[in-house]
PDB file of C-alpha atoms in Angstrom:
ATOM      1  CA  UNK A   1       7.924 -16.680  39.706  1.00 50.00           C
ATOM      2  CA  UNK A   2       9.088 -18.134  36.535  1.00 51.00           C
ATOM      3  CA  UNK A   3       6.406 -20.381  35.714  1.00 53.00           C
ATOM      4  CA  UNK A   4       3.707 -17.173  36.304  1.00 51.00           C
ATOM      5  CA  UNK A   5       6.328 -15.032  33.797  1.00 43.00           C
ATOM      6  CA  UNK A   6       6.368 -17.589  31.406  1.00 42.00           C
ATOM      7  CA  UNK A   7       2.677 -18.204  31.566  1.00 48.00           C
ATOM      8  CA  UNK A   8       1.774 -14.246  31.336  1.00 48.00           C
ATOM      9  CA  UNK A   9       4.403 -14.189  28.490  1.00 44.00           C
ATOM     10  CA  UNK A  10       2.663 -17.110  26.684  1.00 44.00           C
ATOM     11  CA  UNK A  11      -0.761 -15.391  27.114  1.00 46.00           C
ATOM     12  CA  UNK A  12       0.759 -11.702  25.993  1.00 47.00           C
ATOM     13  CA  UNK A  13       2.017 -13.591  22.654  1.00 41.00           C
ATOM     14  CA  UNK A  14      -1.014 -15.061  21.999  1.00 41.00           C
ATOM     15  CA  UNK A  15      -3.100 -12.592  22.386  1.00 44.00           C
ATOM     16  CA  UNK A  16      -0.742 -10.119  20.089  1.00 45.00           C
ATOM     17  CA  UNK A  17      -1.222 -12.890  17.686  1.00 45.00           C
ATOM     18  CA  UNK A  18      -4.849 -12.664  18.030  1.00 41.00           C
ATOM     19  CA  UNK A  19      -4.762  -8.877  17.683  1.00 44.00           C
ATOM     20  CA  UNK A  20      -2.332  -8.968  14.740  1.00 45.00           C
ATOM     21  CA  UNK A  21      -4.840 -11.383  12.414  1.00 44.00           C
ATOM     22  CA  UNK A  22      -7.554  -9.905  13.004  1.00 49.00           C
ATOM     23  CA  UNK A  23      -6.194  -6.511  11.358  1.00 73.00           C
ATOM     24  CA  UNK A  24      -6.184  -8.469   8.033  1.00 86.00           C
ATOM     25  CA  UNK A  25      -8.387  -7.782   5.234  1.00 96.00           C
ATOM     26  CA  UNK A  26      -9.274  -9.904   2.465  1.00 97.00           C
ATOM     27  CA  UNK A  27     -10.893  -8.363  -0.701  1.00 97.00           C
ATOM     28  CA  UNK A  28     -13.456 -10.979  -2.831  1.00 98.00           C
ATOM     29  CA  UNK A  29     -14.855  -8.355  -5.367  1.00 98.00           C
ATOM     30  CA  UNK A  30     -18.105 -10.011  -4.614  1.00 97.00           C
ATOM     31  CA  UNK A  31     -19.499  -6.859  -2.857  1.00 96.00           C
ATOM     32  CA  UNK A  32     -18.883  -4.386  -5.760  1.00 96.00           C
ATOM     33  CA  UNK A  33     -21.383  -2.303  -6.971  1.00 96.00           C
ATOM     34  CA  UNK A  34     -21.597  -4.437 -10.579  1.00 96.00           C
ATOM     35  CA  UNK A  35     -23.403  -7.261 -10.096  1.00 94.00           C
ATOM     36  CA  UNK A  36     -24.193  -8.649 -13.936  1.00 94.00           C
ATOM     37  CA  UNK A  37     -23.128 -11.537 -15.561  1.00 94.00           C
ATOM     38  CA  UNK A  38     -20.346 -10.522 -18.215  1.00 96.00           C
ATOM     39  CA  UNK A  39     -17.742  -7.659 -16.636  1.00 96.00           C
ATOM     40  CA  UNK A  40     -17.782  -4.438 -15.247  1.00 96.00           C
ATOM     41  CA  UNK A  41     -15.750  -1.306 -14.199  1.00 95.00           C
ATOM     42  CA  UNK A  42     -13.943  -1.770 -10.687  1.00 96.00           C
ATOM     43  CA  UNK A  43     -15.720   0.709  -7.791  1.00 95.00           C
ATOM     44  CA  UNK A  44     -13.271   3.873  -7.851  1.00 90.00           C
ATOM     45  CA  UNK A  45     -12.315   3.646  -4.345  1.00 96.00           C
ATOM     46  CA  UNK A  46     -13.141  -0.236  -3.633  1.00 97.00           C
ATOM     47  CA  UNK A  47     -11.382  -1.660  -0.454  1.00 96.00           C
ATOM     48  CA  UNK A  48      -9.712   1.726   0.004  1.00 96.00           C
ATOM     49  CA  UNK A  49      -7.745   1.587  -2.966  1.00 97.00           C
ATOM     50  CA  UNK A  50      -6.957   3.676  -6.500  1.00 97.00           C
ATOM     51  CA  UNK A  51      -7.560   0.993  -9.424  1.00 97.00           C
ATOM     52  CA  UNK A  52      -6.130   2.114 -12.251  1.00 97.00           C
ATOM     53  CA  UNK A  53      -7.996   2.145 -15.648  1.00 95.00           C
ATOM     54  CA  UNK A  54      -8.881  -1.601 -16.928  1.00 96.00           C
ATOM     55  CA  UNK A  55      -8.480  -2.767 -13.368  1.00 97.00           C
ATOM     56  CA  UNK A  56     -11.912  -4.699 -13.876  1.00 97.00           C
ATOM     57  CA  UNK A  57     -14.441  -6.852 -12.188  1.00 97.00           C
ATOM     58  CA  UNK A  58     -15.627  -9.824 -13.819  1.00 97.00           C
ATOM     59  CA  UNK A  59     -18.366 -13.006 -13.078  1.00 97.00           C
ATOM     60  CA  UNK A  60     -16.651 -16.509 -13.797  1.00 95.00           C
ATOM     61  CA  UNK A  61     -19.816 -18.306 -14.175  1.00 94.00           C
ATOM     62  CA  UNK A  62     -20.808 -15.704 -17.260  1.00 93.00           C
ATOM     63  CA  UNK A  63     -18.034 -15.688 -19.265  1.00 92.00           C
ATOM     64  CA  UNK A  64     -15.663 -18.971 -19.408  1.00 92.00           C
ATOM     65  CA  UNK A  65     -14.775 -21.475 -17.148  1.00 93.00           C
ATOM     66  CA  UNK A  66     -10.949 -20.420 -17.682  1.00 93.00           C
ATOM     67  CA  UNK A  67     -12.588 -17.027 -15.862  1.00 95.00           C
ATOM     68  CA  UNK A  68     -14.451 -19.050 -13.505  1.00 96.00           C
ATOM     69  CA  UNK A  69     -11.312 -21.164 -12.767  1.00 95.00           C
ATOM     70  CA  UNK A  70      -9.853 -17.587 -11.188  1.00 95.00           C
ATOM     71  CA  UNK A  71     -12.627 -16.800  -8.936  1.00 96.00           C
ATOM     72  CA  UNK A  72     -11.710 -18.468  -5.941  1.00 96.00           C
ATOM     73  CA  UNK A  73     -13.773 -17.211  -3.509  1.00 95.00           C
ATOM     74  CA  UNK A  74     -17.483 -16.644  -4.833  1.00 95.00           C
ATOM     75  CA  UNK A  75     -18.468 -15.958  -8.201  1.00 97.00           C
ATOM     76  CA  UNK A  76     -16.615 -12.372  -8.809  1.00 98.00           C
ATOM     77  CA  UNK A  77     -12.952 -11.453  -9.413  1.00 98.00           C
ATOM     78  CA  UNK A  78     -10.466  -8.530 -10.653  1.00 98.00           C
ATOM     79  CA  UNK A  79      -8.715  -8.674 -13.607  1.00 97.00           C
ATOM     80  CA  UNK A  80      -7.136  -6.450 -16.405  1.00 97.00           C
ATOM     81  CA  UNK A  81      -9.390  -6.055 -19.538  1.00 95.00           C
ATOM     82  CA  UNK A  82      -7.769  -5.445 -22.373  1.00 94.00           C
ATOM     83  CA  UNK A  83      -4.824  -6.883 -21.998  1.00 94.00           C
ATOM     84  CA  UNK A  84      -3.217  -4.393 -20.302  1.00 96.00           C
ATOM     85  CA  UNK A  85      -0.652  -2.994 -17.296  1.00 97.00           C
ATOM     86  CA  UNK A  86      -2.407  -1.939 -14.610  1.00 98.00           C
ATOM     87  CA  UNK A  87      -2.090  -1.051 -10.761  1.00 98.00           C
ATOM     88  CA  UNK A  88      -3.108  -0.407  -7.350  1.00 98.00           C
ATOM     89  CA  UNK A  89      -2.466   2.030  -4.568  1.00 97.00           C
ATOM     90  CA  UNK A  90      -3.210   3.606  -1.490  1.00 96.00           C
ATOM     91  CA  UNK A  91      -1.804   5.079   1.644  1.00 95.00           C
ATOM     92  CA  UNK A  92       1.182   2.757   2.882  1.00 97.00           C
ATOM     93  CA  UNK A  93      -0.376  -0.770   3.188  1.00 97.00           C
ATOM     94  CA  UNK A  94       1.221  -4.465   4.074  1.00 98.00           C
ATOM     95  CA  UNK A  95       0.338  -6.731   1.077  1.00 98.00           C
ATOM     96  CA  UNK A  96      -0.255 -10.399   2.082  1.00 98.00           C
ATOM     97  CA  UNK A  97      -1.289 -11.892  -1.574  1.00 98.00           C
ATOM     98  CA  UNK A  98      -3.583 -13.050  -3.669  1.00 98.00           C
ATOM     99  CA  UNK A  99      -4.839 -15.628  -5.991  1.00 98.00           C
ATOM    100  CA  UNK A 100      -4.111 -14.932 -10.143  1.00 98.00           C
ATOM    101  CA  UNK A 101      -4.954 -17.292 -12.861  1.00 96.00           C
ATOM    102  CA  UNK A 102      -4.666 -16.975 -16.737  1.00 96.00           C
ATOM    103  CA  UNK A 103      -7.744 -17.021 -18.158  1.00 95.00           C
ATOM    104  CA  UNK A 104      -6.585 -17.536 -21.937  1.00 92.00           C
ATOM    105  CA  UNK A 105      -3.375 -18.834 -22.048  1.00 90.00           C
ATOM    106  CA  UNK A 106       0.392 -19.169 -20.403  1.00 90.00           C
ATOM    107  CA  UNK A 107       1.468 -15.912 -19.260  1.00 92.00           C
ATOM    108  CA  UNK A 108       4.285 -14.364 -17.308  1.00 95.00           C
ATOM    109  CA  UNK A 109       3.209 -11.643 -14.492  1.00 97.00           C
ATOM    110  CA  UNK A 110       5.637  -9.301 -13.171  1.00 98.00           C
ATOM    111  CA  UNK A 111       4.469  -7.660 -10.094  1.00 98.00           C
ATOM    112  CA  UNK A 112       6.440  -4.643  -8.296  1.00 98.00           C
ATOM    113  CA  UNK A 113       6.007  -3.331  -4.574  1.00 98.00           C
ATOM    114  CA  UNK A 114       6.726   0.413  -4.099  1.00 98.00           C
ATOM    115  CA  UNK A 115       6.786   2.817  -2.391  1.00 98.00           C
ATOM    116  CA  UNK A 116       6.915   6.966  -2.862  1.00 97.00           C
ATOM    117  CA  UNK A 117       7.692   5.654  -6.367  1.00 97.00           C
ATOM    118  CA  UNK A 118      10.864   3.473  -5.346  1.00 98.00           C
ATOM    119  CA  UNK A 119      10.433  -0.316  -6.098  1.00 98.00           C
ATOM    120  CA  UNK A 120      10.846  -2.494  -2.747  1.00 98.00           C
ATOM    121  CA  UNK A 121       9.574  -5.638  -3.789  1.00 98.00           C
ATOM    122  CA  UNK A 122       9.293  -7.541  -7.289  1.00 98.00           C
ATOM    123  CA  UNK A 123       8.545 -10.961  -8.771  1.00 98.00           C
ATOM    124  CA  UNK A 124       7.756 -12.574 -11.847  1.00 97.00           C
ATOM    125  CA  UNK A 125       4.916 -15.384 -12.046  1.00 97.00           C
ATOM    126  CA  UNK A 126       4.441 -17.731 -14.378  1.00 96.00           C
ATOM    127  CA  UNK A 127       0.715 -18.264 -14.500  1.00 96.00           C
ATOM    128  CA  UNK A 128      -0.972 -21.530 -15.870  1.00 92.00           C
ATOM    129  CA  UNK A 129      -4.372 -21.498 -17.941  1.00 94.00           C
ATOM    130  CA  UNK A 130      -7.007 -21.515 -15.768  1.00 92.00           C
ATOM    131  CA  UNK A 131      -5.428 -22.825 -12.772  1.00 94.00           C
ATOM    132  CA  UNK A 132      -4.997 -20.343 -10.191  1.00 97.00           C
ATOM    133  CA  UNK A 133      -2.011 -20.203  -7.938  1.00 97.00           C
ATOM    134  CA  UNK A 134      -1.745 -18.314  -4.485  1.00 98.00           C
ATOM    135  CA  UNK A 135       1.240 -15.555  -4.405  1.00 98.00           C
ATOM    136  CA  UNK A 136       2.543 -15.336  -0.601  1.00 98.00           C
ATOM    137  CA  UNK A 137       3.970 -11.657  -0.892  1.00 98.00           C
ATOM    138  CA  UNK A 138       4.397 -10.430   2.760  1.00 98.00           C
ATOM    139  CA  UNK A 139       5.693  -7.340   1.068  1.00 98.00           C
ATOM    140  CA  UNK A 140       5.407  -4.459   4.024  1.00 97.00           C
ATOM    141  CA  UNK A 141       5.262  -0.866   3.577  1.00 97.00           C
ATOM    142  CA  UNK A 142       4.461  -0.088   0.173  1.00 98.00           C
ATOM    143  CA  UNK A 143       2.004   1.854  -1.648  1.00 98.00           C
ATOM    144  CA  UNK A 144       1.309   0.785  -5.000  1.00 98.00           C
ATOM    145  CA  UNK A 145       1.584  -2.606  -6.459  1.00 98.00           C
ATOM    146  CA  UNK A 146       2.012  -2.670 -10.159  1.00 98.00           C
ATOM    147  CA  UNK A 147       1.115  -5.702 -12.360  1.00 98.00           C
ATOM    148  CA  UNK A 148       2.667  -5.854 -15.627  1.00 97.00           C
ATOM    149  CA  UNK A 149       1.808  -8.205 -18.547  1.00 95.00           C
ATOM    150  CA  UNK A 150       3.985  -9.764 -21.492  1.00 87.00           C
ATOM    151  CA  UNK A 151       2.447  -9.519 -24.341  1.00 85.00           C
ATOM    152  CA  UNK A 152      -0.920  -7.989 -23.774  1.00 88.00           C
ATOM    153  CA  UNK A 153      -2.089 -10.986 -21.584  1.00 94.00           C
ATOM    154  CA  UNK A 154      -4.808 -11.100 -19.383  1.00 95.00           C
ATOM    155  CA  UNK A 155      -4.572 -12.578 -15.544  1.00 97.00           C
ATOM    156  CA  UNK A 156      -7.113 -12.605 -13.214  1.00 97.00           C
ATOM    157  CA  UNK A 157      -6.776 -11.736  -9.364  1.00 98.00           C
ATOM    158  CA  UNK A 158      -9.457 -13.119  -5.853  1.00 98.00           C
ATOM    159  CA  UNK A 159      -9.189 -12.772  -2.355  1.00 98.00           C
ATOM    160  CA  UNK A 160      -6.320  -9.627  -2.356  1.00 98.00           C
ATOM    161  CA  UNK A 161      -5.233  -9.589   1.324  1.00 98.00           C
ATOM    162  CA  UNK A 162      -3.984  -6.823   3.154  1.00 97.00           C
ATOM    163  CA  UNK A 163      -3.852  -4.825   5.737  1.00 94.00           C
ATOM    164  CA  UNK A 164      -2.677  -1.456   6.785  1.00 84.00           C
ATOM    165  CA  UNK A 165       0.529  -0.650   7.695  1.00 70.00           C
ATOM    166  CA  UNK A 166       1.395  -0.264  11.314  1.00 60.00           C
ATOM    167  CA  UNK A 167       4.340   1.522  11.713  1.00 49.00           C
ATOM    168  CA  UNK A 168       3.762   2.673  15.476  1.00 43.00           C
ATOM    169  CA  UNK A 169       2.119   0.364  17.950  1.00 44.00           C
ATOM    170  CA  UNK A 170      -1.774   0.280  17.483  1.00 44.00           C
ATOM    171  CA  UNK A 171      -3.671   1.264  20.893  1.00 47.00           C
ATOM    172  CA  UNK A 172      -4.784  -2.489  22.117  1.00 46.00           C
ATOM    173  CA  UNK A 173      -1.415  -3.846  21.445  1.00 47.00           C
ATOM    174  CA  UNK A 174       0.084  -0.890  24.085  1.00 47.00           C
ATOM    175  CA  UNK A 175      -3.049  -2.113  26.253  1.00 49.00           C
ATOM    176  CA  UNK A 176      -2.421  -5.236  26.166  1.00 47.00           C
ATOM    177  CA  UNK A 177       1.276  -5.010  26.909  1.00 45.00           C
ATOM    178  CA  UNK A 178       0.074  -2.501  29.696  1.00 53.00           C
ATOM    179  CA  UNK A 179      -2.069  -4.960  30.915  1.00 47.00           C
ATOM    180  CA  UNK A 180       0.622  -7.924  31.155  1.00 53.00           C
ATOM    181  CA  UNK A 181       3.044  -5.394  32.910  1.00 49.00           C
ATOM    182  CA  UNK A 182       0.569  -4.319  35.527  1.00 51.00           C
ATOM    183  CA  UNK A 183       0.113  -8.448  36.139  1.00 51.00           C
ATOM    184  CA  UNK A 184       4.006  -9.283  36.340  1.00 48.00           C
ATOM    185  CA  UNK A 185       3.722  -6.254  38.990  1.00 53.00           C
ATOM    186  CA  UNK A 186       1.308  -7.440  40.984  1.00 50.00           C
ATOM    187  CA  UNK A 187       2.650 -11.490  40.522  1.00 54.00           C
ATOM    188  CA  UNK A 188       5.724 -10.264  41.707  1.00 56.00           C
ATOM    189  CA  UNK A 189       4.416  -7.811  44.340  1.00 54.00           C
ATOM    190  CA  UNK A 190       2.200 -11.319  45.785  1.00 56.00           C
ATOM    191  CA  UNK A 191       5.357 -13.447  45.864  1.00 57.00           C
ATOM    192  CA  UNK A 192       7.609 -10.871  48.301  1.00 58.00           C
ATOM    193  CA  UNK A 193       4.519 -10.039  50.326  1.00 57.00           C
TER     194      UNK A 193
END
């Protein structure tokens, strides 16, 4: 009886595991609508999310290799023309990370988590020239993330992951833990038979 628990427990976990990684999503801004070879404006409503103004898409290969230095996945990325704050929301997401880089120089990123306007989560990164570094935020929950530049810097941003937040069960997970009930029942049901 306790090896078959531990076994169906084992098996439950790993398939809620399974379940949980697969409801990540990972934004390249290779699939927007601009597809030159300078920079464009960021699809209103790309991934799901509000961009704010100067929340931009760019292609490395076109305009420096500092720029293409921030593209880590393919040949486009996001970043903030101009210079200046910007920001993205949504309904209440789970924020996983993302890649940023400095395209021009040494820059210091501050980057707040909120929520109905309250800030949950912040950070400060110090970003190197053209070598991009991978933020682990695992910030839950919130709704807008803003970015905010010293001095009118620029940082680029690949591969934003997310995924939407589940605050009640999702329907497989409850089928799957209906599922390893009905088996502990029946295990159980074998042995006193």
């Amino acid at each position: 009886m306790k090896k078959s628990l531990l076994s169906g427990f084992s098996i439950g976990l790993l398939l809620f595991g399974v379940v949980s990684s697969a409801n990540a999503d990972v934004l390249t801004f290779d699939d927007t609508s601009y597809q030159g070879t300078y920079w464009g404006d960021l699809d209103a409503g790309y991934g799901g999310f509000n961009w704010s103004n100067n929340f931009d898409v760019y292609y490395g290969p076109g305009i420096s290799s500092a720029y293409d230095a921030g593209t880590v996945s393919g040949d486009y990325a996001a970043f903030n023309s101009y210079g200046v704050d910007v920001s993205v929301a949504s309904g209440t997401f789970d924020w996983t990370g993302a890649w940023f880089n400095d395209p021009h120089n040494n820059t210091l990123l501050s980057i707040s988590g909120l929520a109905g306007g309250v800030e949950l989560y912040s950070t400060d990164l110090q970003l190197s020239y053209a070598s991009p570094i991978w933020f682990q935020a695992d910030w839950i929950g919130i709704d807008t993330i803003a970015f905010n530049v010293v001095e009118s810097d620029w940082f680029t941003m690949d591969d934003f992951t997310f995924n939407e937040s589940q605050s009640v069960a999702e329907p497989t997970t409850l089928t799957l833990l209906g599922l390893g009930l009905t088996f502990l029942g029946f295990s159980k049901r074998k042995k006193t038979a």
